[in-house]
Coordinates of C-alpha atoms and ligand atoms in Angstrom, one line a residue:
Chain D
X24 CA 35.4 -25.8 32.4
X25 CA 34.7 -23.9 35.6
X26 CA 33.8 -26.1 38.6
X27 CA 30.2 -26.9 39.1
X28 CA 28.2 -24.2 40.8
X29 CA 30.5 -21.3 40.0
X30 CA 28.6 -18.4 38.5
X31 CA 29.8 -16.5 35.5
X32 CA 28.1 -13.9 33.3
X33 CA 26.6 -14.8 30.0
X34 CA 29.0 -13.3 27.4
X35 CA 27.4 -10.4 25.5
X36 CA 27.2 -11.1 21.8
X37 CA 24.7 -8.5 20.5
X38 CA 25.0 -4.9 19.7
X39 CA 26.4 -3.0 16.7
X40 CA 24.9 -2.8 13.2
X41 CA 22.8 0.1 14.3
X42 CA 24.6 3.4 13.4
X43 CA 23.2 6.5 15.0
X44 CA 23.5 10.1 14.1
X45 CA 26.1 12.0 16.2
X46 CA 25.2 15.6 16.2
X47 CA 28.6 17.1 16.5
X48 CA 30.1 15.0 13.7
X49 CA 28.6 16.8 10.6
X50 CA 29.8 20.4 11.4
X51 CA 33.2 19.0 12.4
X52 CA 33.5 17.2 9.1
X53 CA 32.7 20.4 7.2
X54 CA 35.1 22.4 9.3
X55 CA 37.8 19.9 8.7
X56 CA 37.4 20.1 5.0
X57 CA 37.4 23.9 5.1
X58 CA 40.5 23.9 7.3
X59 CA 42.3 21.6 5.0
X60 CA 41.3 23.7 2.0
X61 CA 42.5 26.9 3.7
X62 CA 45.8 25.2 4.8
X63 CA 46.4 23.7 1.4
X64 CA 45.9 27.1 -0.4
X65 CA 47.6 29.4 2.0
X66 CA 50.6 27.2 2.6
X67 CA 51.1 26.8 -1.1
X68 CA 50.5 23.1 -1.4
X69 CA 48.0 23.9 -4.1
X70 CA 48.7 26.7 -6.5
X71 CA 46.2 29.7 -6.7
X72 CA 45.5 28.8 -10.3
X73 CA 44.3 25.3 -9.4
X74 CA 42.2 26.2 -6.4
X75 CA 41.2 29.6 -4.9
X76 CA 41.1 30.2 -1.2
X77 CA 37.8 29.7 0.6
X78 CA 37.7 33.5 1.3
X79 CA 38.0 34.3 -2.4
X80 CA 35.1 32.0 -3.3
X81 CA 33.0 33.7 -0.6
X82 CA 34.0 37.1 -2.0
X83 CA 33.0 36.0 -5.6
X84 CA 29.6 34.9 -4.3
X85 CA 29.1 38.2 -2.5
X86 CA 30.2 40.2 -5.6
X87 CA 27.8 38.3 -7.8
X88 CA 25.0 38.7 -5.3
X89 CA 25.6 42.4 -5.1
X90 CA 25.7 42.9 -8.9
X91 CA 22.6 40.8 -9.4
X92 CA 24.4 38.4 -11.6
X93 CA 23.9 35.5 -9.1
X94 CA 20.1 35.9 -9.1
X95 CA 20.0 36.0 -12.9
X96 CA 21.9 32.7 -13.2
X97 CA 19.9 31.1 -10.4
X98 CA 16.5 32.3 -11.8
X99 CA 17.3 31.0 -15.2
X100 CA 18.4 27.6 -13.9
X101 CA 15.5 27.3 -11.5
X102 CA 13.0 28.1 -14.2
X103 CA 14.5 25.5 -16.6
X104 CA 14.6 22.9 -14.0
X105 CA 11.1 23.5 -12.8
X106 CA 9.5 23.6 -16.2
X107 CA 11.5 20.6 -17.6
X108 CA 11.1 18.5 -14.5
X109 CA 7.3 19.2 -14.2
X110 CA 6.8 18.3 -17.9
X111 CA 8.8 15.1 -17.7
X112 CA 7.4 14.0 -14.4
X113 CA 3.7 14.6 -15.4
X114 CA 4.3 12.7 -18.6
X115 CA 6.2 9.9 -16.8
X116 CA 3.6 9.5 -14.2
X117 CA 0.8 9.3 -16.8
X118 CA 2.7 6.7 -18.9
X119 CA 3.7 4.8 -15.8
X120 CA 0.1 4.6 -14.6
X121 CA -1.0 3.5 -18.0
X122 CA 1.7 0.7 -18.0
X123 CA 0.7 -0.3 -14.5
X124 CA -3.0 -0.4 -15.2
X125 CA -3.6 -1.5 -18.8
X126 CA -2.4 -4.7 -20.6
X127 CA -2.1 -2.9 -23.9
X128 CA 0.1 -0.1 -22.5
X129 CA 2.2 -2.6 -20.6
X130 CA 2.8 -4.7 -23.7
X131 CA 3.4 -1.7 -26.0
X132 CA 4.9 1.0 -23.9
X133 CA 7.0 -0.8 -21.4
X134 CA 9.6 -2.0 -23.9
X135 CA 9.8 1.5 -25.4
X136 CA 10.4 3.1 -22.0
X137 CA 12.9 0.5 -21.1
X138 CA 14.7 1.2 -24.4
X139 CA 14.7 5.0 -23.8
X140 CA 15.9 4.6 -20.2
X141 CA 19.6 3.9 -20.9
X142 CA 20.1 6.7 -23.5
X143 CA 22.2 9.5 -22.0
X144 CA 19.6 12.2 -22.7
X145 CA 22.2 14.9 -23.3
X146 CA 23.0 13.2 -26.6
X147 CA 19.6 14.3 -27.7
X148 CA 20.2 18.0 -27.0
X149 CA 21.6 18.7 -30.5
X150 CA 18.5 17.1 -32.0
X151 CA 16.2 19.2 -29.8
X152 CA 18.2 22.3 -30.8
X153 CA 17.5 21.5 -34.4
X154 CA 13.8 21.0 -33.6
X155 CA 13.2 23.7 -31.1
X156 CA 16.0 26.2 -31.6
X157 CA 18.8 27.2 -29.2
X158 CA 16.3 28.9 -26.8
X159 CA 14.6 27.6 -23.7
X160 CA 12.4 25.0 -25.4
X161 CA 15.3 22.7 -26.3
X162 CA 16.5 22.8 -22.7
X163 CA 13.1 22.1 -21.3
X164 CA 12.8 19.1 -23.7
X165 CA 16.2 17.7 -22.7
X166 CA 15.4 17.9 -19.0
X167 CA 11.8 16.6 -19.5
X168 CA 13.0 13.7 -21.5
X169 CA 15.6 12.7 -18.9
X170 CA 13.1 13.0 -16.1
X171 CA 10.4 11.1 -18.0
X172 CA 11.9 7.6 -18.1
X173 CA 12.9 7.1 -14.5
X174 CA 9.6 8.7 -13.4
X175 CA 7.6 6.4 -15.7
X176 CA 9.4 3.3 -14.4
X177 CA 9.0 4.4 -10.7
X178 CA 5.3 5.1 -11.3
X179 CA 4.8 1.7 -13.0
X180 CA 6.6 -0.1 -10.2
X181 CA 4.5 1.8 -7.6
X182 CA 1.3 0.9 -9.3
X183 CA 2.4 -2.7 -9.6
X184 CA 3.2 -2.8 -5.9
X185 CA -0.2 -1.6 -4.8
X186 CA -1.9 -4.2 -2.6
X187 CA -4.4 -6.1 -4.8
X188 CA -6.4 -6.9 -1.7
X189 CA -7.2 -3.2 -1.2
X190 CA -8.3 -3.0 -4.9
X191 CA -10.6 -6.1 -4.4
X192 CA -11.9 -4.5 -1.2
X193 CA -12.8 -1.3 -3.0
X194 CA -14.4 -3.3 -5.9
X195 CA -16.4 -5.3 -3.3
X196 CA -18.0 -2.0 -2.1
X197 CA -18.9 -1.0 -5.7
X198 CA -16.3 1.8 -5.8
X199 CA -16.0 2.9 -9.5
X200 CA -12.8 2.2 -11.3
X201 CA -11.7 5.9 -11.5
X202 CA -12.2 6.3 -7.8
X203 CA -10.2 3.2 -7.2
X204 CA -7.3 4.8 -9.2
X205 CA -7.6 8.0 -7.3
X206 CA -8.1 6.7 -3.8
X207 CA -6.3 3.3 -3.7
X208 CA -3.8 3.2 -6.6
X209 CA -2.5 6.8 -6.4
X210 CA -1.9 6.9 -2.6
X211 CA -0.5 3.3 -2.7
X212 CA 2.0 4.3 -5.3
X213 CA 2.9 7.6 -3.6
X214 CA 6.0 6.3 -1.8
X215 CA 7.4 5.0 -5.2
X216 CA 6.4 8.3 -6.9
X217 CA 8.3 10.3 -4.3
X218 CA 11.4 8.2 -4.5
X219 CA 11.1 8.5 -8.3
X220 CA 11.0 12.2 -7.8
X221 CA 14.2 12.1 -5.9
X222 CA 16.0 10.1 -8.6
X223 CA 14.6 12.1 -11.5
X224 CA 15.5 15.4 -9.8
X225 CA 19.1 14.5 -9.6
X226 CA 19.1 13.4 -13.2
X227 CA 17.4 16.7 -14.0
X228 CA 20.1 18.7 -12.4
X229 CA 22.8 16.9 -14.3
X230 CA 21.0 17.6 -17.6
X231 CA 20.3 21.2 -16.6
X232 CA 24.0 21.8 -16.1
X233 CA 25.0 20.0 -19.2
X234 CA 22.4 21.8 -21.4
X235 CA 23.5 25.2 -19.9
X236 CA 27.1 24.4 -20.7
X237 CA 26.3 23.6 -24.3
X238 CA 24.3 26.6 -25.2
X239 CA 23.1 29.3 -22.7
X240 CA 24.0 32.8 -21.7
X241 CA 22.6 32.6 -18.2
X242 CA 22.3 29.8 -15.8
X243 CA 24.6 28.2 -13.2
X244 CA 26.0 25.8 -15.8
X245 CA 26.8 28.7 -18.2
X246 CA 28.5 30.5 -15.2
X247 CA 30.7 27.5 -14.4
X248 CA 31.7 27.1 -18.0
X249 CA 32.5 30.7 -18.6
X250 CA 34.5 30.9 -15.4
X251 CA 36.4 27.9 -16.5
X252 CA 37.3 29.4 -19.8
X253 CA 38.6 32.5 -18.1
X254 CA 40.5 30.5 -15.4
X255 CA 38.4 32.2 -12.8
X256 CA 38.4 29.4 -10.3
X257 CA 36.8 31.4 -7.6
X258 CA 33.7 32.0 -9.7
X259 CA 33.9 28.4 -10.9
X260 CA 33.8 27.0 -7.4
X261 CA 31.1 29.4 -6.4
X262 CA 29.0 28.0 -9.3
X263 CA 29.6 24.5 -8.1
X264 CA 28.6 25.4 -4.6
X265 CA 25.4 26.9 -6.1
X266 CA 24.7 23.6 -7.8
X267 CA 25.2 21.7 -4.6
X268 CA 22.8 24.2 -2.8
X269 CA 20.3 23.8 -5.6
X270 CA 20.4 20.0 -5.3
X271 CA 20.1 20.1 -1.5
X272 CA 17.2 22.5 -1.6
X273 CA 15.3 20.3 -4.1
X274 CA 16.0 17.2 -1.9
X275 CA 14.8 19.1 1.1
X276 CA 11.6 20.0 -0.7
X277 CA 11.0 16.4 -1.6
X278 CA 11.7 15.3 2.0
X279 CA 9.1 17.8 3.1
X280 CA 6.6 16.4 0.7
X281 CA 7.4 12.9 1.9
X282 CA 6.9 13.9 5.6
X283 CA 3.6 15.5 4.7
X284 CA 2.2 13.0 2.3
X285 CA 3.4 9.8 3.9
X286 CA 2.5 10.7 7.5
X287 CA 0.5 7.4 7.6
X288 CA 3.6 5.3 7.4
Chain L
X26 CA -32.7 -11.6 0.8
X27 CA -31.5 -15.2 0.3
X28 CA -28.3 -16.3 -1.5
X29 CA -28.5 -19.4 -3.6
X30 CA -25.5 -21.3 -4.8
X31 CA -26.0 -23.8 -7.6
X32 CA -23.5 -26.3 -8.7
X33 CA -20.5 -24.0 -8.4
X34 CA -17.2 -25.5 -9.6
X35 CA -13.9 -23.7 -9.8
X36 CA -10.5 -24.7 -11.2
X37 CA -7.3 -22.8 -11.8
X38 CA -5.6 -24.4 -14.8
X39 CA -5.2 -28.1 -13.9
X40 CA -6.0 -27.4 -10.2
X41 CA -9.6 -28.4 -9.2
X42 CA -10.5 -26.2 -6.3
X43 CA -14.3 -26.4 -5.9
X44 CA -16.6 -29.1 -7.1
X45 CA -20.4 -28.9 -7.3
X46 CA -21.1 -26.7 -4.3
X47 CA -24.9 -26.2 -3.7
X48 CA -26.1 -24.0 -0.9
X49 CA -28.9 -21.8 0.2
X50 CA -28.3 -19.1 2.7
X51 CA -31.5 -17.8 4.2
X52 CA -32.1 -14.3 5.5
X53 CA -31.0 -13.8 9.1
X54 CA -28.9 -17.0 9.2
X55 CA -25.2 -17.4 9.9
X56 CA -23.8 -20.2 7.7
X57 CA -20.4 -21.2 8.7
X58 CA -18.2 -22.8 6.0
X59 CA -15.6 -25.0 7.7
X60 CA -12.8 -26.8 6.0
X61 CA -9.0 -27.4 6.1
X62 CA -6.8 -24.6 4.7
X63 CA -6.4 -24.7 1.0
X64 CA -9.7 -26.4 0.4
X65 CA -11.2 -23.4 -1.5
X66 CA -13.1 -21.5 1.2
X67 CA -11.8 -18.1 0.2
X68 CA -12.4 -19.0 -3.5
X69 CA -16.0 -19.9 -2.7
X70 CA -16.5 -16.6 -0.8
X71 CA -15.0 -14.6 -3.7
X72 CA -17.4 -16.3 -6.1
X73 CA -20.4 -15.7 -3.7
X74 CA -19.8 -11.9 -3.7
X75 CA -19.1 -11.6 -7.4
X76 CA -15.3 -10.9 -7.2
X77 CA -14.6 -14.0 -9.2
X78 CA -16.4 -16.0 -11.9
X79 CA -16.9 -19.7 -11.3
X80 CA -15.8 -22.2 -14.0
X81 CA -19.4 -23.5 -13.9
X82 CA -22.5 -23.1 -11.8
X83 CA -24.0 -19.9 -10.6
X84 CA -24.8 -17.7 -7.7
X85 CA -28.3 -16.1 -7.4
X86 CA -29.9 -13.6 -5.2
X87 CA -33.5 -14.3 -4.2
X88 CA -35.7 -11.4 -3.1
X89 CA -35.0 -7.7 -2.8
X90 CA -32.4 -6.3 -0.5
X91 CA -33.8 -4.6 2.6
X92 CA -34.6 -0.9 2.2
X93 CA -31.7 1.4 2.9
X94 CA -29.2 -1.3 2.0
X95 CA -26.3 0.3 0.1
X96 CA -24.1 -2.7 -0.8
X97 CA -26.0 -6.0 -0.5
X98 CA -23.0 -8.4 -0.5
X99 CA -20.3 -7.0 1.8
X100 CA -17.0 -8.6 2.7
X101 CA -15.0 -8.7 5.9
X102 CA -11.5 -9.8 5.0
X103 CA -9.0 -11.8 7.0
X104 CA -6.2 -9.3 6.6
X105 CA -8.7 -6.4 7.3
X106 CA -7.9 -4.6 4.0
X107 CA -7.7 -1.2 5.6
X108 CA -6.1 1.5 3.5
X109 CA -3.0 2.5 5.6
X110 CA -3.2 6.1 4.3
X111 CA -6.7 6.6 5.6
X112 CA -7.7 7.1 9.3
X113 CA -10.2 4.7 10.8
X114 CA -13.0 7.0 10.0
X115 CA -11.6 7.6 6.5
X116 CA -11.6 3.8 5.9
X117 CA -15.2 3.5 7.1
X118 CA -16.2 6.4 4.9
X119 CA -14.6 4.9 1.7
X120 CA -17.6 2.8 0.6
X121 CA -19.9 5.9 1.0
X122 CA -17.9 8.4 -0.9
X123 CA -19.1 7.5 -4.4
X124 CA -22.7 7.4 -3.3
X125 CA -25.1 10.4 -3.6
X126 CA -25.1 11.5 0.0
X127 CA -24.5 14.8 1.8
X128 CA -21.2 15.1 3.7
X129 CA -23.1 15.5 6.9
X130 CA -25.1 12.3 6.4
X131 CA -21.9 10.5 5.6
X132 CA -20.2 11.7 8.7
X133 CA -23.2 10.7 10.8
X134 CA -23.2 7.2 9.3
X135 CA -19.5 6.8 9.8
X136 CA -19.7 8.0 13.4
X137 CA -22.6 5.6 14.1
X138 CA -20.8 2.6 12.6
X139 CA -17.7 3.3 14.6
X140 CA -19.8 3.7 17.7
X141 CA -21.3 0.2 17.2
X142 CA -17.9 -1.4 17.2
X143 CA -16.7 0.8 20.1
X144 CA -14.1 2.6 18.1
X145 CA -15.6 6.1 18.2
X146 CA -12.7 7.5 20.1
X147 CA -10.2 6.1 17.6
X148 CA -11.9 7.7 14.6
X149 CA -8.8 9.8 13.6
X150 CA -6.2 7.1 14.3
X151 CA -4.1 5.7 11.4
X152 CA -4.4 1.9 10.9
X153 CA -0.8 1.4 12.0
X154 CA -1.7 2.8 15.4
X155 CA -4.5 0.3 15.9
X156 CA -4.2 -3.1 17.4
X157 CA -5.2 -6.1 15.4
X158 CA -8.5 -6.3 17.1
X159 CA -9.2 -2.6 16.5
X160 CA -8.3 -3.0 12.9
X161 CA -10.8 -5.7 12.4
X162 CA -13.4 -3.8 14.3
X163 CA -12.8 -0.8 11.9
X164 CA -13.2 -3.2 9.0
X165 CA -16.4 -4.5 10.5
X166 CA -17.6 -0.9 10.9
X167 CA -16.8 -0.3 7.2
X168 CA -19.0 -3.3 6.4
X169 CA -21.9 -2.2 8.7
X170 CA -21.9 1.4 7.3
X171 CA -23.4 0.2 4.0
X172 CA -26.2 -1.7 5.8
X173 CA -25.4 -5.0 4.0
X174 CA -28.0 -7.6 3.3
X175 CA -25.4 -10.4 3.5
X176 CA -22.0 -10.3 5.2
X177 CA -19.3 -12.5 3.6
X178 CA -16.6 -13.0 6.2
X179 CA -13.3 -14.7 5.3
X180 CA -11.7 -16.0 8.5
X181 CA -12.2 -12.5 10.1
X182 CA -10.6 -13.6 13.4
X183 CA -7.7 -15.8 12.1
X184 CA -5.1 -13.0 12.2
X185 CA -5.9 -12.2 15.8
X186 CA -4.5 -13.6 19.1
X187 CA -6.7 -15.9 21.1
X188 CA -7.9 -13.3 23.7
X189 CA -8.8 -10.7 21.0
X190 CA -10.5 -13.4 19.0
X191 CA -12.7 -14.1 22.0
X192 CA -13.6 -10.5 22.5
X193 CA -14.4 -10.0 18.8
X194 CA -16.5 -13.1 18.8
X195 CA -18.6 -11.6 21.6
X196 CA -18.8 -8.3 19.6
X197 CA -20.1 -10.3 16.5
X198 CA -22.7 -12.1 18.6
X199 CA -23.9 -8.7 20.1
X200 CA -24.1 -7.2 16.6
X201 CA -26.1 -10.2 15.4
X202 CA -28.5 -9.8 18.3
X203 CA -28.9 -6.1 17.3
X204 CA -29.3 -6.5 13.6
X205 CA -29.9 -10.2 12.8
X206 CA -27.6 -9.9 9.8
X207 CA -27.2 -12.7 7.3
X208 CA -23.7 -14.0 7.0
X209 CA -21.5 -16.6 5.3
X210 CA -18.6 -17.1 7.8
X211 CA -15.6 -18.9 6.6
X212 CA -13.3 -20.4 9.1
X213 CA -11.1 -23.4 9.9
X214 CA -11.7 -22.9 13.6
X215 CA -14.1 -25.4 15.2
X216 CA -14.8 -23.2 18.3
X217 CA -15.8 -20.2 16.1
X218 CA -18.0 -22.5 14.0
X219 CA -20.0 -23.8 16.9
X220 CA -20.3 -20.4 18.6
X221 CA -21.6 -18.5 15.5
X222 CA -23.1 -21.0 13.1
X223 CA -26.8 -21.7 12.7
X224 CA -25.6 -24.2 10.2
X225 CA -22.0 -25.4 9.6
X226 CA -21.2 -26.5 6.0
X227 CA -18.2 -28.8 6.1
X228 CA -16.1 -28.8 3.0
X229 CA -13.8 -31.7 2.1
X230 CA -10.1 -31.0 1.3
X231 CA -9.3 -29.8 -2.2
X232 CA -11.3 -30.0 -4.4
X233 CA -13.7 -28.5 -1.9
X234 CA -17.1 -30.3 -1.9
X235 CA -19.9 -30.1 0.6
X236 CA -19.2 -33.1 2.8
X237 CA -22.0 -32.5 5.3
X238 CA -24.1 -29.8 6.8
X239 CA -24.4 -29.7 10.6
X240 CA -27.4 -27.8 12.0
X241 CA -27.0 -26.4 15.5
X242 CA -30.4 -25.6 17.0
X243 CA -29.2 -23.9 20.2
X244 CA -30.0 -20.1 19.9
X245 CA -26.8 -18.0 19.6
X246 CA -27.6 -16.3 22.9
X247 CA -27.5 -19.5 24.9
X248 CA -24.2 -20.8 23.5
X249 CA -21.6 -20.9 26.2
X250 CA -18.4 -22.9 26.5
X251 CA -19.3 -26.3 27.7
X252 CA -22.9 -26.3 26.5
X253 CA -23.7 -30.0 25.9
X254 CA -25.2 -29.3 22.4
X255 CA -22.1 -27.4 21.4
X256 CA -19.8 -30.2 22.7
X257 CA -21.8 -32.6 20.7
X258 CA -21.7 -30.5 17.6
X259 CA -17.9 -30.0 18.0
X260 CA -17.3 -33.7 18.3
X261 CA -19.4 -34.3 15.2
X262 CA -17.6 -31.6 13.2
X263 CA -14.2 -32.8 14.4
X264 CA -15.0 -36.4 13.3
X265 CA -15.9 -35.0 9.9
X266 CA -12.8 -32.9 9.4
X267 CA -10.0 -34.7 11.3
X268 CA -9.1 -37.1 8.6
X269 CA -9.3 -34.4 5.9
X270 CA -7.2 -32.1 8.0
X271 CA -4.6 -34.8 8.6
X272 CA -4.3 -35.4 4.9
X273 CA -4.4 -31.7 4.0
X274 CA -1.6 -31.1 6.4
X275 CA 0.7 -33.5 4.6
X276 CA 0.1 -31.9 1.1
X277 CA 2.6 -29.6 -0.4
X278 CA 1.2 -26.1 -0.3
X279 CA 2.3 -25.1 -3.8
X280 CA 1.4 -28.2 -5.8
X281 CA -0.8 -25.8 -7.7
Ligands
ADP315 N1 -6.2 -17.0 -8.3 C1 -5.7 -18.3 -8.1 N2 -4.9 -18.9 -9.0 C2 -4.4 -20.1 -8.8 N3 -4.6 -20.9 -7.7 C3 -5.4 -20.3 -6.8 C4 -5.9 -19.0 -6.9 N4 -6.6 -18.8 -5.7 C5 -6.5 -19.9 -5.0 N5 -5.8 -20.8 -5.6 C6 -5.5 -22.1 -5.0 O1 -6.7 -22.7 -4.8 C7 -6.7 -23.5 -3.6 C8 -7.7 -23.0 -2.6 O2 -7.4 -21.7 -2.2 P1 -8.3 -20.9 -1.1 O3 -9.7 -20.7 -1.7 O4 -7.6 -19.6 -0.8 O5 -8.3 -21.9 0.1 P2 -8.7 -21.6 1.6 O6 -9.3 -20.3 1.7 O7 -9.7 -22.7 1.9 O8 -7.5 -21.8 2.4 C9 -5.2 -23.3 -3.0 O9 -4.5 -24.4 -3.4 C10 -4.7 -22.1 -3.7 O10 -3.3 -22.2 -3.9
MG316 MG1 -8.6 -18.6 2.8

């Protein structure tokens, strides 16, 4: 103990547990990875068959862009993703709302959706090819099916989480049921729908790539597979980078939608 | 328009919540329902406005609603019940949107209602930007915009701090002077009861029964802190509820 009357500062015990974003860190991390890659390939730590140099990947991308091949693959993939995701999301939201709003749907459809959820949807592609042929329809169906279950579950959870007090409030003003769904339930479930969109989009990209690897002429998945078969690692890595860009672009779009639709939060 | 409550009972499973409540609320009157928390006040109010069916008994309306009334029985909730994704004006507009009415007329009504609660300049603010007092004033504007015949108010000031509560109490008194609305005002707060109530219905602890009805004759305009009639009414009410409140305080909340 210090003698009575001696002053000493109160020891500081707070702080921490609040990570911030440091602006310089992200570009540095990317540069570090690139530098490591460059060093590993040019110093011969990794053989040219296993991993191309960064410059070769860029050259492959530029080549494909110039020949138009890049856009053909991208367009095919984007279209499949957009159609498949939109179909699955629309169906999922409709079923999720039904489960969230009606006792019958909850009792009948929720166990079904829960049973569908864990199936790796790519396992159904062969069946869809038998049903719809090797063309686009079987790919749409696979992606849509994969998007459906997580979207339905997100929508159902969102509807379930809507403040019942707000629904009673609307009823107390005589607002008709369909208006309550449109004006209270839908906006109340919007945050859950958007996070469902994020999850289902990443599932959609996985299925898109897998479906394109199994049976497609064009598409980023087909590009990656073909490059692999020919040991063209530069084109292979270029395709993987395209997939990363595709995923980031979709996530950015959803982020934009979140900022616009959830301004009230 | 009068509201008549006849022998209303409510129970949830084995839990008796209300027993034989009889009441008549006359036009232009503020009836305060006072009782310890958990005694069934909110339940009674939900039954009064048709949001819940009683186990037995009935609630009746006597007479026609006043002309221009768009929603005769209109609630003001303790937690405000504002949609967070709608601006203050959007929340006030909600009860008008399904009614046949031009957009211009709706906007005019909404503007007028916001003006009456001194919220006109915050029309475009999100609820999260509003203070507790402003939120409840927005909710009151939403209730006024439908020209209600009877306001059903469930502890409208309980979620607010003491100073805000005082300000809103004054606002409510001013609004009553302007429109002479009819109201059932649920509270567990004695001060609110004697400031606002023409009659104070005292409920017993659960199952809620009408223990007594205290009539306060002093006109609302003349009610000030320290008014002898109010002190007397307060003392009377306190003696009616203190034992109940003490027992209610010692009950487990979730013995339902
Ligand atoms: N929907 C319900 N189901 C089951 N119990 C309920 C329900 N609503 C209220 N209760 C119970 O009824 C009692 C009275 O509730 P309430 O009317 O909210 O009381 P107060 O508003 O006076 O505090 C409480 O014990 C509460 O737990
Ligand atoms: Mg209550």
